[in-house]
Every structure is written in structure tokens, then in C-alpha cells.
Short mmCIF file of C-alpha atoms (C1' of nucleotides) in Angstrom, two decimals:
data_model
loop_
_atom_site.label_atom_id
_atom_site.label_comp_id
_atom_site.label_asym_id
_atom_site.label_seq_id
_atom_site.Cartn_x
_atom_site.Cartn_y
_atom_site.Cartn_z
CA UNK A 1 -98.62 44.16 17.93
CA UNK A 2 -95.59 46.54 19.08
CA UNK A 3 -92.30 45.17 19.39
CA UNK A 4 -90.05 45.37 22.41
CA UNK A 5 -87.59 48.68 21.57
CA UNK A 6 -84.77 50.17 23.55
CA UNK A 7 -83.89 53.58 22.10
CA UNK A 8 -85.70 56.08 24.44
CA UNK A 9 -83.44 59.05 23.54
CA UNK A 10 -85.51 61.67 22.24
CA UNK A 11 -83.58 62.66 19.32
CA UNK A 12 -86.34 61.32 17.04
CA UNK A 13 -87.15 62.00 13.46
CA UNK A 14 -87.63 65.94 13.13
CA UNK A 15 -91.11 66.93 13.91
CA UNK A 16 -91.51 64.20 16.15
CA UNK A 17 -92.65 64.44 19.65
CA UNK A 18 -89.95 62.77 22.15
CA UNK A 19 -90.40 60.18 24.95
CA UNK A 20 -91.47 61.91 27.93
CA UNK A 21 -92.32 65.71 26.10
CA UNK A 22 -94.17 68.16 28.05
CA UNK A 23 -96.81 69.18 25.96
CA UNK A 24 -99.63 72.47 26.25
CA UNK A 25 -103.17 72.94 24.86
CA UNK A 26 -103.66 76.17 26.59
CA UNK A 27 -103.84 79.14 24.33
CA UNK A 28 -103.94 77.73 21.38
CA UNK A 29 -106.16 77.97 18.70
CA UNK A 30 -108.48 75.35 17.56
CA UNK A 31 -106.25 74.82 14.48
CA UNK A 32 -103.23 74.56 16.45
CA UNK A 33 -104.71 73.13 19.24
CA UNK A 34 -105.97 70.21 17.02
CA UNK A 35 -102.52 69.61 15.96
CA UNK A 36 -101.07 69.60 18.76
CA UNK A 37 -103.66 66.38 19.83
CA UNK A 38 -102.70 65.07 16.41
CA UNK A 39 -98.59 65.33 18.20
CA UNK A 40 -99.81 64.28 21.41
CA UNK A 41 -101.36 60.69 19.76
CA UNK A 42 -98.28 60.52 17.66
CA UNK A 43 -95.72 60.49 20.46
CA UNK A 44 -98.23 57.84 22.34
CA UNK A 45 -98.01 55.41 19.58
CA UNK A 46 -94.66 55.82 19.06
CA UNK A 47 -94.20 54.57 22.59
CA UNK A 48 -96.53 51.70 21.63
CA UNK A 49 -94.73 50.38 19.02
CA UNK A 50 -91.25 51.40 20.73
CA UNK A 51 -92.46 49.73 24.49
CA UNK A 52 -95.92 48.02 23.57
CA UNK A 53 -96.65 45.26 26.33
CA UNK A 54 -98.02 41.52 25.31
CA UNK A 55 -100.32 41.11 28.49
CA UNK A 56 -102.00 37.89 28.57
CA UNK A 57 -105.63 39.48 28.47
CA UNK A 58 -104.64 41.47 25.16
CA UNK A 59 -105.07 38.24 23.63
CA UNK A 60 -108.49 38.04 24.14
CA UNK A 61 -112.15 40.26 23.83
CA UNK A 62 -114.13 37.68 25.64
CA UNK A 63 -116.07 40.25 28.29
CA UNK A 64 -115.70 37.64 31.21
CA UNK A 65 -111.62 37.30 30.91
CA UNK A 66 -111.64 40.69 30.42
CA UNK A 67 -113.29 41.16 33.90
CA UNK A 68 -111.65 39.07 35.78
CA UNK A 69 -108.32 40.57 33.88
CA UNK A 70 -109.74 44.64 35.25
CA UNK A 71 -110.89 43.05 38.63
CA UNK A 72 -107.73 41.91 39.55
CA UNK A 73 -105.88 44.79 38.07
CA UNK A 74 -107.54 47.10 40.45
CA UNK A 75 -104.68 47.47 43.12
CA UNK A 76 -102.69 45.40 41.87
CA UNK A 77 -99.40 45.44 39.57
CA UNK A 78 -99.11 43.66 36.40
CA UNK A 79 -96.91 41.35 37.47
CA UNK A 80 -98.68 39.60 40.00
CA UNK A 81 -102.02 39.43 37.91
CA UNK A 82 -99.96 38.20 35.48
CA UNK A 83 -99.16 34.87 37.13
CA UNK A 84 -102.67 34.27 38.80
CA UNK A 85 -104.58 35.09 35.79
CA UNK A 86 -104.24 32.36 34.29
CA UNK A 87 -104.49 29.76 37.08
CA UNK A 88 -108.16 31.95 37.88
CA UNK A 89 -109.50 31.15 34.31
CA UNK A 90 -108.59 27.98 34.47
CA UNK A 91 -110.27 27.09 37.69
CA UNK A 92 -113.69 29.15 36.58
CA UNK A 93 -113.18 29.23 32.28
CA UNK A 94 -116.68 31.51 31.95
CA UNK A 95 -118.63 33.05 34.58
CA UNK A 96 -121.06 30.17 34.95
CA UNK A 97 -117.85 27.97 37.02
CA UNK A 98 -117.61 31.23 39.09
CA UNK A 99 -121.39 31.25 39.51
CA UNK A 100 -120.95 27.79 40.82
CA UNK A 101 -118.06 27.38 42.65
CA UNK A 102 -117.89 27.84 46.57
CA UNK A 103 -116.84 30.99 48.16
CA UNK A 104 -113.69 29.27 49.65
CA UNK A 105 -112.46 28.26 46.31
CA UNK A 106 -112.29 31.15 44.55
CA UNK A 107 -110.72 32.52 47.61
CA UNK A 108 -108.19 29.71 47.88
CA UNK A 109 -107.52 30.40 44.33
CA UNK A 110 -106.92 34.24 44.90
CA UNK A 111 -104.77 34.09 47.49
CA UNK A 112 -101.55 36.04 47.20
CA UNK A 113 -103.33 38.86 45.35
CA UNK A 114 -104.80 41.08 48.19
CA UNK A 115 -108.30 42.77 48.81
CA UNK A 116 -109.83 39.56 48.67
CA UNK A 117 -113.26 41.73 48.55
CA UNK A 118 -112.54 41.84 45.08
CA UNK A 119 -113.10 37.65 44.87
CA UNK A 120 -116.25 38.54 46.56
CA UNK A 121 -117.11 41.37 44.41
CA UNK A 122 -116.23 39.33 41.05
CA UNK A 123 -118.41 35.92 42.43
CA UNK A 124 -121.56 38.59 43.11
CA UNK A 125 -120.65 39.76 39.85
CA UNK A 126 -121.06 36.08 38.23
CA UNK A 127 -124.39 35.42 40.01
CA UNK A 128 -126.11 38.59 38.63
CA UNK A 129 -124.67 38.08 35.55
CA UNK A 130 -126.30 33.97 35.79
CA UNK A 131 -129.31 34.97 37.06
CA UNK A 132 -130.64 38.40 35.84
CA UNK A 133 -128.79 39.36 32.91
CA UNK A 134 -128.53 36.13 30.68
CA UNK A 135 -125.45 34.68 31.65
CA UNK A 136 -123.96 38.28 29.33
CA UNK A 137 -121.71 41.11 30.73
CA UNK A 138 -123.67 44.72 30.10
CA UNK A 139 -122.13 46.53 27.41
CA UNK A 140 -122.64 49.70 28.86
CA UNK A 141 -120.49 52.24 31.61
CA UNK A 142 -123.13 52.95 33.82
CA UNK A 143 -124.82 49.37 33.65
CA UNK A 144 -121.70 47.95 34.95
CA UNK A 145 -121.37 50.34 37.43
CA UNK A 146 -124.05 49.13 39.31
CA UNK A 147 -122.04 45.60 39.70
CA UNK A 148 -120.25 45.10 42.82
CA UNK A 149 -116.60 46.58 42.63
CA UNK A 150 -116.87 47.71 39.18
CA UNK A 151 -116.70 51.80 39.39
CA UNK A 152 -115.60 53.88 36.68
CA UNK A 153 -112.51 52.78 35.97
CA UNK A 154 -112.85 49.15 35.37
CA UNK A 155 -116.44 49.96 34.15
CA UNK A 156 -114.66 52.21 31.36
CA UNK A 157 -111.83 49.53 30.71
CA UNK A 158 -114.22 46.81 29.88
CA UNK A 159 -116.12 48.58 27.87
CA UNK A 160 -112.82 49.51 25.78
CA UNK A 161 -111.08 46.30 26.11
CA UNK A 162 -113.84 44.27 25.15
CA UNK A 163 -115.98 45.85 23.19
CA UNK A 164 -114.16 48.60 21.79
CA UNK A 165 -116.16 51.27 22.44
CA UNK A 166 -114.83 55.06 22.82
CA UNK A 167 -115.55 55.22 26.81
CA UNK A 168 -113.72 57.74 29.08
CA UNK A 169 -112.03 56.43 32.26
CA UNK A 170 -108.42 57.41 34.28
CA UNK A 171 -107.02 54.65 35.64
CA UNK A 172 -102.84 54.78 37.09
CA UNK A 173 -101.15 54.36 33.67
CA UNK A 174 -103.51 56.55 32.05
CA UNK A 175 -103.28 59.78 34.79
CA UNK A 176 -99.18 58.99 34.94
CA UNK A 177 -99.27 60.16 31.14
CA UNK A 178 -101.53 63.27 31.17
CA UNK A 179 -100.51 64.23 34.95
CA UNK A 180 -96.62 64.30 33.37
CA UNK A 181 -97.56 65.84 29.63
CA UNK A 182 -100.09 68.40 30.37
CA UNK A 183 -99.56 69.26 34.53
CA UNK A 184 -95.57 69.91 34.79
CA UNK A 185 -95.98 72.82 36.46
CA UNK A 186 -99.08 71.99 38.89
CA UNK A 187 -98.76 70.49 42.65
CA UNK A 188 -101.74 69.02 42.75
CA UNK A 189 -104.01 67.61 40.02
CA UNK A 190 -107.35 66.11 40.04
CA UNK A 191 -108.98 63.67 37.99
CA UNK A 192 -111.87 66.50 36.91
CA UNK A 193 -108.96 68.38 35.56
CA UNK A 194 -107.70 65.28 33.64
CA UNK A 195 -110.66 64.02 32.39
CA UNK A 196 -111.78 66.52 29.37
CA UNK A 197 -108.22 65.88 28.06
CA UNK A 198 -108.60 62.35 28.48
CA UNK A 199 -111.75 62.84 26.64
CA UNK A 200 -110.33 65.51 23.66
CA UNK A 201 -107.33 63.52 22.64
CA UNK A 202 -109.18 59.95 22.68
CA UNK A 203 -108.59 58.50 19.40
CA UNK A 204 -112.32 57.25 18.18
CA UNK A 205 -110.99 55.25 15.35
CA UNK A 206 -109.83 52.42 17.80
CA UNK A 207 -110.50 53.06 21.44
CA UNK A 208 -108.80 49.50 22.27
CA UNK A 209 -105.78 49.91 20.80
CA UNK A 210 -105.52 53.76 22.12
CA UNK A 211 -106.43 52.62 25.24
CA UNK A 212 -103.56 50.02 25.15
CA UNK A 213 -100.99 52.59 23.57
CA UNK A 214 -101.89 54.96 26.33
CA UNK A 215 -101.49 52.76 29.65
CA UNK A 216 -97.84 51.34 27.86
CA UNK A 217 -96.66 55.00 27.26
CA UNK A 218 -97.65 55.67 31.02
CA UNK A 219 -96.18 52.54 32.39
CA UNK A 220 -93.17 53.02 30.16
CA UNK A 221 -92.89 56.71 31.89
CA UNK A 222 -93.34 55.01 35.07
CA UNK A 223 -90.34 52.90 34.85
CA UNK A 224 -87.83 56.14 34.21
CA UNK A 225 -89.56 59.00 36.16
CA UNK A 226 -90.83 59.44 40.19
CA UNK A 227 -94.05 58.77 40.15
CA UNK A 228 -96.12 61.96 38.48
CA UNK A 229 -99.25 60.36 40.18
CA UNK A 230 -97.68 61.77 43.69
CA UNK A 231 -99.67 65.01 42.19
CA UNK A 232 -103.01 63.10 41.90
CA UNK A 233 -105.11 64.76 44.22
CA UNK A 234 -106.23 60.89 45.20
CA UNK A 235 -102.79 60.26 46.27
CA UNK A 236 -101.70 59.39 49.55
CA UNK A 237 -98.99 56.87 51.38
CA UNK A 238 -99.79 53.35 52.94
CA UNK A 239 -99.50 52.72 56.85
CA UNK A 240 -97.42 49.89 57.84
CA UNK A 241 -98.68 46.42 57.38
CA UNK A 242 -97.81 44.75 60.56
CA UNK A 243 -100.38 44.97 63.47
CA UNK A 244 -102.68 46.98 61.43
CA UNK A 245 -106.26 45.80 60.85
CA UNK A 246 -105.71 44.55 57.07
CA UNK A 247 -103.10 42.26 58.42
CA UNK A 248 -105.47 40.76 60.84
CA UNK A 249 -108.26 40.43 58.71
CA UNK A 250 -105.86 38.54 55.96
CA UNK A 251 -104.68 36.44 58.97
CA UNK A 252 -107.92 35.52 59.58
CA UNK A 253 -109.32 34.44 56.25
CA UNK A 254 -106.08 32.16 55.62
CA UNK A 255 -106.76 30.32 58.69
CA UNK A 256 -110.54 29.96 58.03
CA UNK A 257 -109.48 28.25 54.35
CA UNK A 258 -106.95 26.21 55.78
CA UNK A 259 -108.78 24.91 58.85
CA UNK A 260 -112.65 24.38 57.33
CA UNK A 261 -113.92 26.29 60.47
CA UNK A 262 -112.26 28.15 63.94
CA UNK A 263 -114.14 29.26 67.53
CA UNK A 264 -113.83 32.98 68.47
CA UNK A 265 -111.66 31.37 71.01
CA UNK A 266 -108.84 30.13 68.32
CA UNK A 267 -110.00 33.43 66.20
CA UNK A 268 -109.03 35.85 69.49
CA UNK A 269 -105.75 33.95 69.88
CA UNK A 270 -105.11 35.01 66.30
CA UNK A 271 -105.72 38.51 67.31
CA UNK A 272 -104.07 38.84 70.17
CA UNK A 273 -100.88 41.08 69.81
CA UNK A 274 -103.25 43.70 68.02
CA UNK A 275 -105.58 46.41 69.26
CA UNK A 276 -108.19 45.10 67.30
CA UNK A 277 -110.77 42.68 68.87
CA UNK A 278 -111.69 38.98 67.17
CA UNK A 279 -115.73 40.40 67.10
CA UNK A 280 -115.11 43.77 65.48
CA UNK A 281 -112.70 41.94 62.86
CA UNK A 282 -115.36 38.97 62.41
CA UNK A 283 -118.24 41.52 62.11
CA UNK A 284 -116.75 43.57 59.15
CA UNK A 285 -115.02 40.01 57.70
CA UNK A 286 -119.08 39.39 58.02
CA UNK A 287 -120.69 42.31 56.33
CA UNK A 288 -118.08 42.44 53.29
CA UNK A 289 -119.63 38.78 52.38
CA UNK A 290 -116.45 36.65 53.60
CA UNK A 291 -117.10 34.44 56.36
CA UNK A 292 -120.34 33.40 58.39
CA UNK A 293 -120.83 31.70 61.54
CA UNK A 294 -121.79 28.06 62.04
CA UNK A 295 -123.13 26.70 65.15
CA UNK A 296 -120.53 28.07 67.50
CA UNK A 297 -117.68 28.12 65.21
CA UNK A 298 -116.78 30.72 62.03
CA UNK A 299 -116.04 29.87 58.73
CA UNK A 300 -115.82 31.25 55.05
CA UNK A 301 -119.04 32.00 53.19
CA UNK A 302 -120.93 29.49 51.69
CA UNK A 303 -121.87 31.97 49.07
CA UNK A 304 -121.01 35.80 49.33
CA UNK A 305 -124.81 36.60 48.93
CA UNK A 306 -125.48 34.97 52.08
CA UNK A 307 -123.62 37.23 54.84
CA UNK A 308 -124.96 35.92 57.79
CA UNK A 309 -128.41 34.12 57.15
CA UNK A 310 -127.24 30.24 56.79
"C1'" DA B 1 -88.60 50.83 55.65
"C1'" DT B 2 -91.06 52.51 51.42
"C1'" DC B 3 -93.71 51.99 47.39
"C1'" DC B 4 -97.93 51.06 44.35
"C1'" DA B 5 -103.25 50.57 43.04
"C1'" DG B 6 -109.45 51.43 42.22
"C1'" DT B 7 -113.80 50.89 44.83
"C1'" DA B 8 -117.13 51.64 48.41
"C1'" DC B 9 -118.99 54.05 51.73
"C1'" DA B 10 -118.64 57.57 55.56
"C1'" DT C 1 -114.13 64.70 49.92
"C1'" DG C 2 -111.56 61.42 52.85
"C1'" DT C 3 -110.38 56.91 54.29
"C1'" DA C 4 -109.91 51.89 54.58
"C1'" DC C 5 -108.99 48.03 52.25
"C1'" DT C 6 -103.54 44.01 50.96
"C1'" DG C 7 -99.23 41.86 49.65
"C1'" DG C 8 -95.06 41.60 47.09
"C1'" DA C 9 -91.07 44.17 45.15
"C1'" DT C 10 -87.26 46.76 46.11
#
DNA sequence: ATCCAGTACA
DNA sequence: TGTACTGGAT
């Protein structure tokens, strides 16, 4: 494990690659350019050890904490997972609890951490797992990738995290580091242009650990520069919250798990004030697997498999 | 008031 | 290829 550091000046040993270089493959050839990778992991291990994080699902290769660990990572800072991660694996320890539990308490349990698709997503996730795929996570990219709201990224970080294996994916540490190393000079970058880089420099001999030195080093970049990701090609700035549709919809689904069940009438009180209508809202709550109607009134899911048939 | 994040589906 | 999905920190 890394130790906590606090030198980040770059006047390192001679030879060294600082904190924070700017580096270029282009022109080189394959001799140089080989060394120059050989730099490039250098200076991202030396960031490890220097600013190496001790997250709570380091401490662990089992594929299921690892999921829920990725799951809730996606859109989500470190931080927050950090406190509910813990309280989530407690309430459902392997995916069989998640396989059983209700709908509305896995949602009651996720509450605070936002898309709460993603609680749908990772309860789907558990059934499949239950019933078609011998209660065992797949071990492969594209397998997972066929689970709800596991795409590349968290399809790639399981696969590393868990199971070591020398995947390719890009997720916000990871595009912070090459974005600010190898794009100085571009305005806009995409994750195609990333990606063979991402795949050159990937150090075979421990994909887990790289992995790991790679997101601290981009985190620990995070922390001192404007955000290099402002270049990703996927980047763009959030609306505001209030009166928009997401606030609505997470209006909604607190009331549902609070009150058991509401009418459309007590539902369109809780919309009015917005330009969105209680039906439209329910509808789309509806389709993305969170709440169902019963009899006359709404309520959460019994299961998210179930999205409308009782 | 502004910032950050990966997936799904158009 | 673009857009919608949240909530807490600052």
C-alpha cells in the first residue's frame, strides 16, 4: 500500500518524471517511444506511493463488493460512496440479499446517492446473476456489458479490480491523467483519441494495481489543476436542480418510500410549481422499473422486473 | 450559483 | 453523436 506524502514539488531525483509533466509519444521512435511509456508508468507510481488512496473496496476482490463499489461510483464522488458503501453491504452482504430484498429497501438504503436507476440497475443485476448465471459475476467485458447499467467503464473496472485482468476502460480519473499528459495543447479530446494510449502504456504485469496508481495520480491532479476533463469531448455543464424534472422525479420517489403508497391526486400536488405533469413523471418513474400502480394509488416497485404488470 | 460523474437510449 | 438522469460540496 502507498503512504500518504506531501512533497508535490517536482524537483525529484534526476531523471525522474515530475508531478503533473506533460509528456509526448509523437515522433518518436519505437526505442524512444518505449521509454518514454517506461517514464510515463514511473511518474504514475510515483504518485501512487506519494498520494495512493486506502478506499474501502481496495480491501477486497470479492466481484459482488466490487460491483456495488463501480455501481455507485458511476456519478458519484468518492466521498459520498464512501460513507454508504458500507451501510449497502451490510444491508445485502452478497448478491443473493439483493436478489431478495424489496425494491423499496434497497432504495431506502440508497438514498442520498442520486440516480436511483442505478439501485434498479444493480437489483436486475442480482436477479440475473441468481437466476441465470449461478449466483457468479461474468468475468468477461462484454458479458457484463449486457447487465443493466454496466457499460464499458464499470464493465472494464470490474474486470480489473476483481479479477485482475489487463482490460481497457476511461473512466474520470483515468481521462484527467492522459487528457493533461498527452493533450496540453488540444481543445477538445475524445475518448477514441485516449484510448490506444490507455491501451499502450497499460502495465500487464498488474492491471489492478496500475489501474489503482492511475485513477490516484488523476485524482491527485484533480485536486491542484482546473479540471483537464473540460476538454473531454463528453463534457458538458449541469442545468439547475430546482424545478427541473430530476428534482421532481427524486421528490416523488422519497414520498412513495416514506408514505407506503400516494393517489395521482397527492402525486400532482407534489408537482405542482413545475411544468412537468404527475402522469408524464409517473410514466417514465414507471418504465425505468421504480414505482407501479396499485388499485388507484402508486407506489414503489415490488420488484424492478415487474414495471407495471402486478 | 457552480461544479462533478457513466449509462442508456434517441 | 447528443442528451437526460441527481445530490452534496464549495
Amino acid at each position: 500500500m502507498p503512504r500518504g506524502g506531501s512533497d508535490l514539488t517536482p524537483g525529484e531525483k534526476s531523471g525522474a518524471i515530475a508531478f503533473g509533466s506533460r509528456l509526448s509519444l509523437d515522433r518518436l521512435d519505437s526505442g524512444k517511444r518505449a521509454a518514454a511509456v517506461d517514464g510515463f508508468r514511473g511518474l504514475v507510481y510515483r504518485a501512487y506511493r506519494d498520494f495512493g488512496r486506502d478506499l474501502p473496496w481496495r480491501h477486497t476482490r470479492d466481484p459482488y463488493e466490487i460491483l456495488v463499489s463501480e455501481v455507485m461510483l458511476q456519478q458519484t464522488q468518492v466521498g459520498r460512496v464512501a460513507q454508504k458503501y458500507h451501510e449497502f453491504l451490510r444491508a445485502f452482504p452478497v448478491f443473493r440479499d439483493l436478489y431478495e430484498a424489496p425494491l423499496s429497501d434497497v432504495l431506502t438504503v440508497w438514498q442520498g446517492m442520486g440516480y436511483t436507476r442505478r439501485a434498479v440497475a444493480l437489483k436486475r443485476i442480482a436477479e440475473r446473476v441468481i437466476r441465470d448465471c449461478d449466483g457468479r459475476l461474468p468475468r468477461s467485458p462484454e458479458h457484463l456489458q449486457t447487465f443493466p447499467g454496466i457499460g464499458t467503464a464499470t464493465a472494464g473496472a470490474i474486470c480489473a479490480y476483481a479479477y485482475n485482468l489487463p482490460t481497457l476502460f476511461i473512466e474520470t480519473n483515468i481521462r484527467r491523467v492522459f487528457i493533461h499528459t498527452f493533450f496540453g495543447e488540444h481543445e477538445t479530446v475524445s475518448d477514441r483519441q485516449i484510448l490506444p494510449l490507455v491501451e499502450e502504456t497499460l502495465d500487464h504485469t498488474q492491471p489492478r494495481i496500475w489501474y489503482y496508481a492511475l485513477t490516484d495520480y488523476g485524482a491527485a491532479l484533480g485536486r491542484r489543476l482546473e479540471n483537464p476533463n473540460r476538454k473531454s469531448a463528453g463534457y458538458h455543464r449541469q442545468g439547475p436542480f430546482e424545478g427541473s424534472k430530476r428534482q421532481i422525479r427524486s421528490t416523488i420517489v422519497r414520498a412513495l418510500l416514506a408514505r407506503g403508497a400516494l393517489t395521482l391526486g397527492e402525486i400532482e400536488l407534489l408537482c405542482s410549481g413545475t411544468t412537468f405533469g404527475a402522469d408524464t413523471i409517473l410514466r417514465e418513474l414507471q418504465r425505468d422499473g421504480l414505482v407501479q400502480p396499485v388499485g388507484d394509488q402508486w407506489c414503489v416497485a415490488f420488484t424492478p422486473g415487474s414495471s407495471g404488470t402486478v
